[in-house]
């Protein structure tokens, strides 16, 4: 029996791990061991996802918690080394681009354990993003590379990764989305508003395709007072034309309070700030929206599959296929209002679904693992 450690550390990892855990359940040749590093430890950012996505409780939880990049990475490495010594796995599979991804790959590689990186080859070409450093480090020392799109293959080939080690098998996020959409559609869309004695209900206060969804948490957008204040003004102005619903990331909410911007937000009655959502509620919210306005990564893929216009407020994206083929547009802050106006006038981008984004990626990965480990 081959022992495979799967590593999850942060919110996006869970949606990628879930289909693999389902596909490996009761597998005759591969025994999965699920390790949760605890990089995200709040129930809304981790535990809730295991419940909603029907993932079994982690076999091991390192519970590293929040810290600086260096301290958190060191804690993960220290804890994961002990796991590898105890479990003696035949291979370690990491996903995505968070600190846990790079830390666990480094530990396994130094211990001579075969390392497999799912979502390999994605590049923003912006080293100001911590995730880009994690991607580069992970791919520099991995043994097997699973990619989600052709551009990721091209990036790896340019970095002298042998073609036979690269496997374009599709997108696990879409596997989770396809499986969970029916269940998500039955979740409640009533939300309490932060700092207001009121709430909203999608379908009552406003209907499907009559609102936008926002997610912002990138340091370049929310860690600088002037930048965040500028965004608040733009959000407010847009909300006068179309309601905006924002499940606020803890980092963003903390800075809103720190920069004393809550009053500016409260001045706009249709700018709805709510608590972070579980996966099912969030997907339900997005699937009924007219558009999304974001600086996040995964939502670019989900909206591409759903055919919903997505405006990504970043200088670069590591998921260019969502622009070339999908419904995503990469914009700067000054372009937010004109692009939203285009959507409101019925000219929003739709796009197509990329190859292998079909809900069957986990099956293909398991078939590949049978040959590789």
CSV table of C-alpha atoms in Angstrom, one decimal:
chain,number,residue,atom,x,y,z
A,1,UNK,CA,0.0,0.0,0.0
A,2,UNK,CA,1.4,3.4,-1.1
A,3,UNK,CA,1.2,6.1,1.6
A,4,UNK,CA,0.4,9.6,0.2
A,5,UNK,CA,0.4,12.7,2.5
A,6,UNK,CA,-1.9,15.5,1.2
A,7,UNK,CA,-1.2,18.9,2.7
A,8,UNK,CA,-3.9,21.6,3.3
A,9,UNK,CA,-3.1,24.9,5.0
A,10,UNK,CA,-5.4,27.7,3.9
A,11,UNK,CA,-8.9,28.2,2.7
A,12,UNK,CA,-8.3,27.7,-1.1
A,13,UNK,CA,-6.5,24.4,-0.4
A,14,UNK,CA,-9.5,22.8,1.0
A,15,UNK,CA,-11.6,23.1,-2.2
A,16,UNK,CA,-8.7,21.5,-4.1
A,17,UNK,CA,-8.1,18.7,-1.6
A,18,UNK,CA,-11.7,17.7,-1.2
A,19,UNK,CA,-12.2,16.1,-4.6
A,20,UNK,CA,-8.9,14.2,-4.2
A,21,UNK,CA,-10.0,12.8,-0.8
A,22,UNK,CA,-13.3,11.7,-2.3
A,23,UNK,CA,-11.5,10.0,-5.2
A,24,UNK,CA,-9.0,8.3,-2.9
A,25,UNK,CA,-11.6,7.0,-0.4
A,26,UNK,CA,-11.2,3.2,0.0
A,27,UNK,CA,-8.6,3.2,-2.8
A,28,UNK,CA,-7.0,-0.3,-3.0
A,29,UNK,CA,-3.5,0.9,-3.6
A,30,UNK,CA,-3.1,4.4,-2.2
A,31,UNK,CA,-3.6,5.3,1.4
A,32,UNK,CA,-4.1,9.1,1.9
A,33,UNK,CA,-3.0,10.9,5.0
A,34,UNK,CA,-4.5,14.4,5.4
A,35,UNK,CA,-2.3,16.9,7.1
A,36,UNK,CA,-3.8,20.3,8.0
A,37,UNK,CA,-1.0,22.8,8.9
A,38,UNK,CA,-3.4,25.1,10.6
A,39,UNK,CA,-2.1,28.1,8.6
A,40,UNK,CA,-5.7,29.4,8.7
A,41,UNK,CA,-7.3,28.5,12.0
A,42,UNK,CA,-10.6,30.4,12.2
A,43,UNK,CA,-13.6,28.1,11.7
A,44,UNK,CA,-14.9,30.3,8.8
A,45,UNK,CA,-11.5,30.0,7.1
A,46,UNK,CA,-10.8,26.3,7.6
A,47,UNK,CA,-12.9,24.0,9.8
A,48,UNK,CA,-16.2,24.9,8.2
A,49,UNK,CA,-14.8,23.9,4.8
A,50,UNK,CA,-14.1,20.4,6.0
A,51,UNK,CA,-17.7,20.1,7.1
A,52,UNK,CA,-19.3,21.6,4.0
A,53,UNK,CA,-17.1,19.8,1.5
A,54,UNK,CA,-17.5,16.5,3.3
A,55,UNK,CA,-13.8,16.0,4.0
A,56,UNK,CA,-12.9,13.7,6.9
A,57,UNK,CA,-11.3,15.3,9.8
A,58,UNK,CA,-7.5,15.8,9.2
A,59,UNK,CA,-5.4,12.9,10.4
A,60,UNK,CA,-2.9,15.4,11.7
A,61,UNK,CA,-3.3,19.1,12.5
A,62,UNK,CA,-0.1,21.1,13.1
A,63,UNK,CA,-2.1,24.1,14.4
A,64,UNK,CA,0.7,26.6,13.5
A,65,UNK,CA,-1.7,29.6,13.6
A,66,UNK,CA,-1.0,33.1,12.3
A,67,UNK,CA,2.5,34.7,12.3
A,68,UNK,CA,4.9,36.5,10.0
A,69,UNK,CA,5.9,34.7,6.8
A,70,UNK,CA,9.2,33.6,8.3
A,71,UNK,CA,7.9,32.4,11.6
A,72,UNK,CA,4.9,30.7,10.2
A,73,UNK,CA,7.0,28.9,7.5
A,74,UNK,CA,9.5,27.8,10.2
A,75,UNK,CA,6.7,26.4,12.4
A,76,UNK,CA,5.2,24.5,9.5
A,77,UNK,CA,8.6,23.0,8.6
A,78,UNK,CA,9.4,22.0,12.1
A,79,UNK,CA,6.0,20.3,12.6
A,80,UNK,CA,5.9,18.7,9.1
A,81,UNK,CA,9.4,17.2,9.5
A,82,UNK,CA,8.1,15.3,12.6
A,83,UNK,CA,5.1,14.1,10.6
A,84,UNK,CA,7.3,12.7,7.8
A,85,UNK,CA,9.6,11.0,10.3
A,86,UNK,CA,6.6,9.3,11.9
A,87,UNK,CA,4.5,8.5,8.9
A,88,UNK,CA,7.3,7.6,6.4
A,89,UNK,CA,5.2,8.5,3.3
A,90,UNK,CA,6.1,7.4,-0.2
A,91,UNK,CA,5.1,10.8,-1.5
A,92,UNK,CA,3.8,14.2,-0.5
A,93,UNK,CA,1.2,16.2,-2.5
A,94,UNK,CA,0.9,19.9,-1.9
A,95,UNK,CA,-1.6,22.3,-3.5
A,96,UNK,CA,-1.6,25.9,-4.4
A,97,UNK,CA,0.9,28.6,-3.4
A,98,UNK,CA,0.5,29.4,0.3
A,99,UNK,CA,3.3,29.2,2.9
A,100,UNK,CA,2.3,25.6,3.7
A,101,UNK,CA,2.9,24.6,0.1
A,102,UNK,CA,6.5,25.8,0.0
A,103,UNK,CA,7.4,24.8,3.5
A,104,UNK,CA,6.2,21.2,3.2
A,105,UNK,CA,7.7,20.7,-0.2
A,106,UNK,CA,11.1,21.9,1.2
A,107,UNK,CA,10.9,19.5,4.1
A,108,UNK,CA,9.9,16.5,1.9
A,109,UNK,CA,12.5,17.2,-0.8
A,110,UNK,CA,15.3,17.4,1.8
A,111,UNK,CA,14.2,14.1,3.2
A,112,UNK,CA,14.2,12.4,-0.2
A,113,UNK,CA,10.5,12.0,-0.4
A,114,UNK,CA,8.8,12.4,-3.8
A,115,UNK,CA,7.0,15.7,-4.0
A,116,UNK,CA,4.0,16.4,-6.2
A,117,UNK,CA,2.7,20.0,-6.8
A,118,UNK,CA,-0.8,20.5,-7.9
A,119,UNK,CA,-1.4,23.8,-9.6
A,120,UNK,CA,2.2,24.0,-10.6
A,121,UNK,CA,3.5,26.5,-13.2
A,122,UNK,CA,1.2,29.4,-12.4
A,123,UNK,CA,3.1,32.7,-12.6
A,124,UNK,CA,2.1,36.3,-12.0
A,125,UNK,CA,5.7,37.4,-12.7
A,126,UNK,CA,5.3,39.8,-9.7
A,127,UNK,CA,7.7,38.9,-6.9
A,128,UNK,CA,6.1,41.5,-4.6
A,129,UNK,CA,3.4,38.8,-4.1
A,130,UNK,CA,4.4,36.3,-1.4
A,131,UNK,CA,2.5,33.7,-3.3
A,132,UNK,CA,4.8,34.1,-6.3
A,133,UNK,CA,7.8,33.3,-4.2
A,134,UNK,CA,6.1,30.2,-2.9
A,135,UNK,CA,5.3,29.1,-6.4
A,136,UNK,CA,8.8,29.5,-7.6
A,137,UNK,CA,10.3,27.8,-4.6
A,138,UNK,CA,7.9,24.9,-4.8
A,139,UNK,CA,8.3,24.3,-8.5
A,140,UNK,CA,12.1,24.5,-8.2
A,141,UNK,CA,12.3,21.4,-6.1
A,142,UNK,CA,9.2,19.4,-6.9
A,143,UNK,CA,9.4,16.0,-8.7
A,144,UNK,CA,5.9,15.8,-10.3
A,145,UNK,CA,3.9,18.8,-11.7
A,146,UNK,CA,0.2,18.8,-12.1
A,147,UNK,CA,-1.1,21.9,-14.0
A,148,UNK,CA,-4.5,23.4,-14.6
A,149,UNK,CA,-3.9,25.1,-18.0
A,150,UNK,CA,-1.6,25.2,-21.0
A,151,UNK,CA,0.2,28.4,-20.0
A,152,UNK,CA,1.3,26.7,-16.8
A,153,UNK,CA,2.9,24.0,-18.9
A,154,UNK,CA,4.7,26.6,-21.0
A,155,UNK,CA,6.0,28.3,-17.9
A,156,UNK,CA,7.5,25.1,-16.5
A,157,UNK,CA,9.1,24.2,-19.8
A,158,UNK,CA,10.7,27.6,-19.9
A,159,UNK,CA,12.1,26.8,-16.4
A,160,UNK,CA,13.7,23.6,-17.8
A,161,UNK,CA,11.3,21.2,-16.2
A,162,UNK,CA,11.2,18.0,-18.3
A,163,UNK,CA,8.0,17.6,-20.3
A,164,UNK,CA,7.4,14.1,-19.0
A,165,UNK,CA,7.1,15.4,-15.5
A,166,UNK,CA,4.3,17.8,-16.4
A,167,UNK,CA,0.7,16.6,-16.4
A,168,UNK,CA,-2.1,19.0,-17.4
A,169,UNK,CA,-5.1,17.3,-15.8
A,170,UNK,CA,-7.6,20.1,-15.1
A,171,UNK,CA,-8.8,22.2,-12.2
A,172,UNK,CA,-9.8,20.7,-8.8
A,173,UNK,CA,-11.5,23.9,-7.8
A,174,UNK,CA,-14.0,23.3,-10.6
A,175,UNK,CA,-14.4,19.7,-9.4
A,176,UNK,CA,-15.6,21.1,-6.0
A,177,UNK,CA,-17.7,23.8,-7.7
A,178,UNK,CA,-19.5,21.2,-10.0
A,179,UNK,CA,-20.1,18.9,-7.1
A,180,UNK,CA,-21.3,21.5,-4.6
A,181,UNK,CA,-23.4,23.9,-6.8
A,182,UNK,CA,-26.7,22.0,-6.2
A,183,UNK,CA,-26.1,22.0,-2.4
A,184,UNK,CA,-24.9,25.6,-2.5
A,185,UNK,CA,-28.1,26.7,-4.3
A,186,UNK,CA,-30.1,25.6,-1.2
A,187,UNK,CA,-28.2,27.7,1.3
A,188,UNK,CA,-29.7,30.7,3.0
A,189,UNK,CA,-28.8,34.2,1.5
A,190,UNK,CA,-29.8,36.3,4.5
A,191,UNK,CA,-26.9,38.2,6.0
A,192,UNK,CA,-26.4,40.4,9.0
A,193,UNK,CA,-24.5,43.6,8.2
A,194,UNK,CA,-21.3,44.5,10.1
A,195,UNK,CA,-21.7,47.6,12.3
A,196,UNK,CA,-25.4,48.1,11.3
A,197,UNK,CA,-28.5,47.0,13.2
A,198,UNK,CA,-30.0,45.5,10.0
A,199,UNK,CA,-29.6,42.8,7.5
A,200,UNK,CA,-30.2,41.9,3.8
A,201,UNK,CA,-31.8,39.1,2.0
A,202,UNK,CA,-30.9,38.3,-1.6
A,203,UNK,CA,-34.2,37.8,-3.5
A,204,UNK,CA,-36.0,40.2,-1.2
A,205,UNK,CA,-33.9,43.3,-0.8
A,206,UNK,CA,-32.7,42.8,-4.4
A,207,UNK,CA,-32.9,39.9,-6.8
A,208,UNK,CA,-30.6,37.6,-8.7
A,209,UNK,CA,-28.3,39.4,-11.2
A,210,UNK,CA,-29.0,42.7,-9.6
A,211,UNK,CA,-25.9,43.0,-7.4
A,212,UNK,CA,-22.2,42.6,-7.4
A,213,UNK,CA,-19.9,40.6,-5.1
A,214,UNK,CA,-16.6,42.0,-3.8
A,215,UNK,CA,-13.5,40.3,-2.3
A,216,UNK,CA,-10.4,42.4,-1.4
A,217,UNK,CA,-7.5,41.4,0.8
A,218,UNK,CA,-4.2,41.9,-1.2
A,219,UNK,CA,-1.7,44.1,0.8
A,220,UNK,CA,-1.3,46.5,-2.2
A,221,UNK,CA,-5.0,47.3,-2.1
A,222,UNK,CA,-5.8,47.2,1.6
A,223,UNK,CA,-2.7,47.8,3.7
A,224,UNK,CA,-2.2,51.4,2.6
A,225,UNK,CA,-4.6,54.0,4.0
A,226,UNK,CA,-4.7,56.1,0.8
A,227,UNK,CA,-5.2,53.1,-1.4
A,228,UNK,CA,-8.0,51.6,0.7
A,229,UNK,CA,-9.7,55.0,1.2
A,230,UNK,CA,-9.7,55.4,-2.6
A,231,UNK,CA,-11.3,52.1,-3.1
A,232,UNK,CA,-14.0,52.8,-0.5
A,233,UNK,CA,-15.0,55.9,-2.5
A,234,UNK,CA,-15.1,53.9,-5.7
A,235,UNK,CA,-17.1,51.1,-4.1
A,236,UNK,CA,-19.5,53.7,-2.6
A,237,UNK,CA,-20.1,55.4,-5.9
A,238,UNK,CA,-20.7,52.1,-7.7
A,239,UNK,CA,-23.1,51.0,-5.0
A,240,UNK,CA,-25.3,54.0,-5.8
A,241,UNK,CA,-26.0,52.3,-9.1
A,242,UNK,CA,-25.9,48.6,-8.1
A,243,UNK,CA,-25.8,47.0,-4.6
A,244,UNK,CA,-22.4,45.6,-3.6
A,245,UNK,CA,-22.1,42.7,-1.2
A,246,UNK,CA,-18.7,42.3,0.5
A,247,UNK,CA,-17.9,39.3,2.7
A,248,UNK,CA,-15.0,41.1,4.4
A,249,UNK,CA,-11.7,39.4,4.9
A,250,UNK,CA,-10.4,39.8,8.4
A,251,UNK,CA,-7.3,41.6,7.2
A,252,UNK,CA,-9.4,44.1,5.3
A,253,UNK,CA,-11.8,44.7,8.1
A,254,UNK,CA,-8.9,45.3,10.5
A,255,UNK,CA,-7.5,48.0,8.3
A,256,UNK,CA,-10.9,49.6,7.8
A,257,UNK,CA,-11.0,50.1,11.5
A,258,UNK,CA,-7.3,51.1,11.8
A,259,UNK,CA,-7.7,53.7,9.1
A,260,UNK,CA,-11.0,55.0,10.5
A,261,UNK,CA,-12.9,54.3,7.3
A,262,UNK,CA,-16.1,52.8,8.7
A,263,UNK,CA,-18.0,56.1,8.7
A,264,UNK,CA,-17.2,56.5,5.0
A,265,UNK,CA,-18.6,53.1,4.3
A,266,UNK,CA,-21.7,53.6,6.4
A,267,UNK,CA,-22.5,56.7,4.3
A,268,UNK,CA,-23.5,54.4,1.4
A,269,UNK,CA,-26.7,52.4,2.3
A,270,UNK,CA,-26.2,49.9,-0.6
A,271,UNK,CA,-22.6,49.0,0.3
A,272,UNK,CA,-23.2,45.8,2.3
A,273,UNK,CA,-20.3,44.6,4.4
A,274,UNK,CA,-21.0,41.1,5.9
A,275,UNK,CA,-18.9,38.5,7.7
A,276,UNK,CA,-16.8,36.0,5.8
A,277,UNK,CA,-18.9,33.2,4.4
A,278,UNK,CA,-18.5,29.5,4.2
A,279,UNK,CA,-17.8,27.9,0.9
A,280,UNK,CA,-21.4,27.0,0.0
A,281,UNK,CA,-22.9,30.3,0.9
A,282,UNK,CA,-20.2,32.2,-1.0
A,283,UNK,CA,-20.7,30.1,-4.1
A,284,UNK,CA,-24.4,30.6,-3.9
A,285,UNK,CA,-23.9,34.4,-3.5
A,286,UNK,CA,-21.4,34.5,-6.5
A,287,UNK,CA,-23.5,32.3,-8.8
A,288,UNK,CA,-26.5,34.7,-8.5
A,289,UNK,CA,-24.4,37.8,-8.9
A,290,UNK,CA,-24.2,40.1,-12.0
A,291,UNK,CA,-20.4,40.5,-11.6
A,292,UNK,CA,-17.5,40.2,-9.2
A,293,UNK,CA,-15.0,42.8,-8.2
A,294,UNK,CA,-11.9,41.2,-6.6
A,295,UNK,CA,-8.2,40.9,-6.0
A,296,UNK,CA,-8.4,37.2,-5.1
A,297,UNK,CA,-7.2,34.2,-7.1
A,298,UNK,CA,-9.7,31.3,-7.0
A,299,UNK,CA,-12.8,33.5,-7.7
A,300,UNK,CA,-11.3,34.2,-11.2
A,301,UNK,CA,-11.6,30.5,-12.0
A,302,UNK,CA,-15.0,30.0,-10.5
A,303,UNK,CA,-16.5,32.9,-12.3
A,304,UNK,CA,-15.0,31.7,-15.6
A,305,UNK,CA,-16.7,28.4,-15.1
A,306,UNK,CA,-20.0,30.2,-14.2
A,307,UNK,CA,-19.7,32.7,-17.1
A,308,UNK,CA,-19.9,35.7,-14.7
A,309,UNK,CA,-17.9,38.8,-15.5
A,310,UNK,CA,-15.0,39.2,-13.1
A,311,UNK,CA,-13.0,42.4,-12.6
A,312,UNK,CA,-9.6,41.6,-11.0
A,313,UNK,CA,-8.0,44.7,-9.5
A,314,UNK,CA,-4.3,43.7,-9.7
A,315,UNK,CA,-1.4,44.5,-11.9
A,316,UNK,CA,-0.9,40.8,-12.8
A,317,UNK,CA,-2.6,37.5,-12.5
A,318,UNK,CA,-1.2,34.0,-12.2
A,319,UNK,CA,-4.3,32.7,-13.9
A,320,UNK,CA,-4.1,34.3,-17.4
A,321,UNK,CA,-6.2,31.5,-18.9
A,322,UNK,CA,-9.2,33.1,-17.2
A,323,UNK,CA,-8.5,36.2,-19.3
A,324,UNK,CA,-7.6,34.6,-22.6
A,325,UNK,CA,-10.5,32.1,-22.5
A,326,UNK,CA,-12.7,33.0,-19.5
A,327,UNK,CA,-14.8,35.9,-18.2
A,328,UNK,CA,-12.0,37.6,-16.2
A,329,UNK,CA,-10.6,41.1,-16.9
A,330,UNK,CA,-7.4,42.4,-15.3
A,331,UNK,CA,-7.9,46.1,-14.5
A,332,UNK,CA,-6.4,48.9,-12.4
A,333,UNK,CA,-8.2,51.0,-9.8
A,334,UNK,CA,-9.0,53.8,-12.3
A,335,UNK,CA,-10.8,51.3,-14.6
A,336,UNK,CA,-13.2,49.9,-12.0
A,337,UNK,CA,-16.0,52.4,-12.6
A,338,UNK,CA,-15.9,52.3,-16.4
A,339,UNK,CA,-15.7,48.5,-16.5
A,340,UNK,CA,-18.7,48.2,-14.1
A,341,UNK,CA,-20.6,50.6,-16.3
A,342,UNK,CA,-19.9,48.3,-19.2
A,343,UNK,CA,-21.3,45.4,-17.4
A,344,UNK,CA,-24.4,47.4,-16.3
A,345,UNK,CA,-25.0,48.3,-19.9
A,346,UNK,CA,-25.1,44.6,-20.9
A,347,UNK,CA,-21.5,44.4,-22.3
A,348,UNK,CA,-19.9,42.3,-19.6
A,349,UNK,CA,-17.4,39.6,-20.6
A,350,UNK,CA,-18.6,36.0,-20.7
A,351,UNK,CA,-15.8,33.8,-22.2
A,352,UNK,CA,-15.5,30.0,-22.4
A,353,UNK,CA,-14.6,27.2,-20.0
A,354,UNK,CA,-10.9,26.1,-20.4
A,355,UNK,CA,-10.0,22.5,-21.3
A,356,UNK,CA,-10.4,19.9,-18.6
A,357,UNK,CA,-12.3,22.2,-16.3
A,358,UNK,CA,-15.1,19.6,-16.3
A,359,UNK,CA,-15.4,18.3,-12.8
A,360,UNK,CA,-13.4,15.2,-13.5
A,361,UNK,CA,-9.9,16.3,-12.6
A,362,UNK,CA,-9.6,14.3,-9.4
A,363,UNK,CA,-10.2,11.1,-11.4
A,364,UNK,CA,-7.4,11.9,-13.8
A,365,UNK,CA,-5.0,12.8,-11.0
A,366,UNK,CA,-5.6,9.5,-9.2
A,367,UNK,CA,-4.9,7.6,-12.5
A,368,UNK,CA,-1.6,9.6,-12.8
A,369,UNK,CA,-0.7,8.9,-9.2
A,370,UNK,CA,-1.0,5.2,-9.8
A,371,UNK,CA,1.8,5.5,-12.3
A,372,UNK,CA,4.0,8.0,-10.5
A,373,UNK,CA,4.2,6.8,-6.9
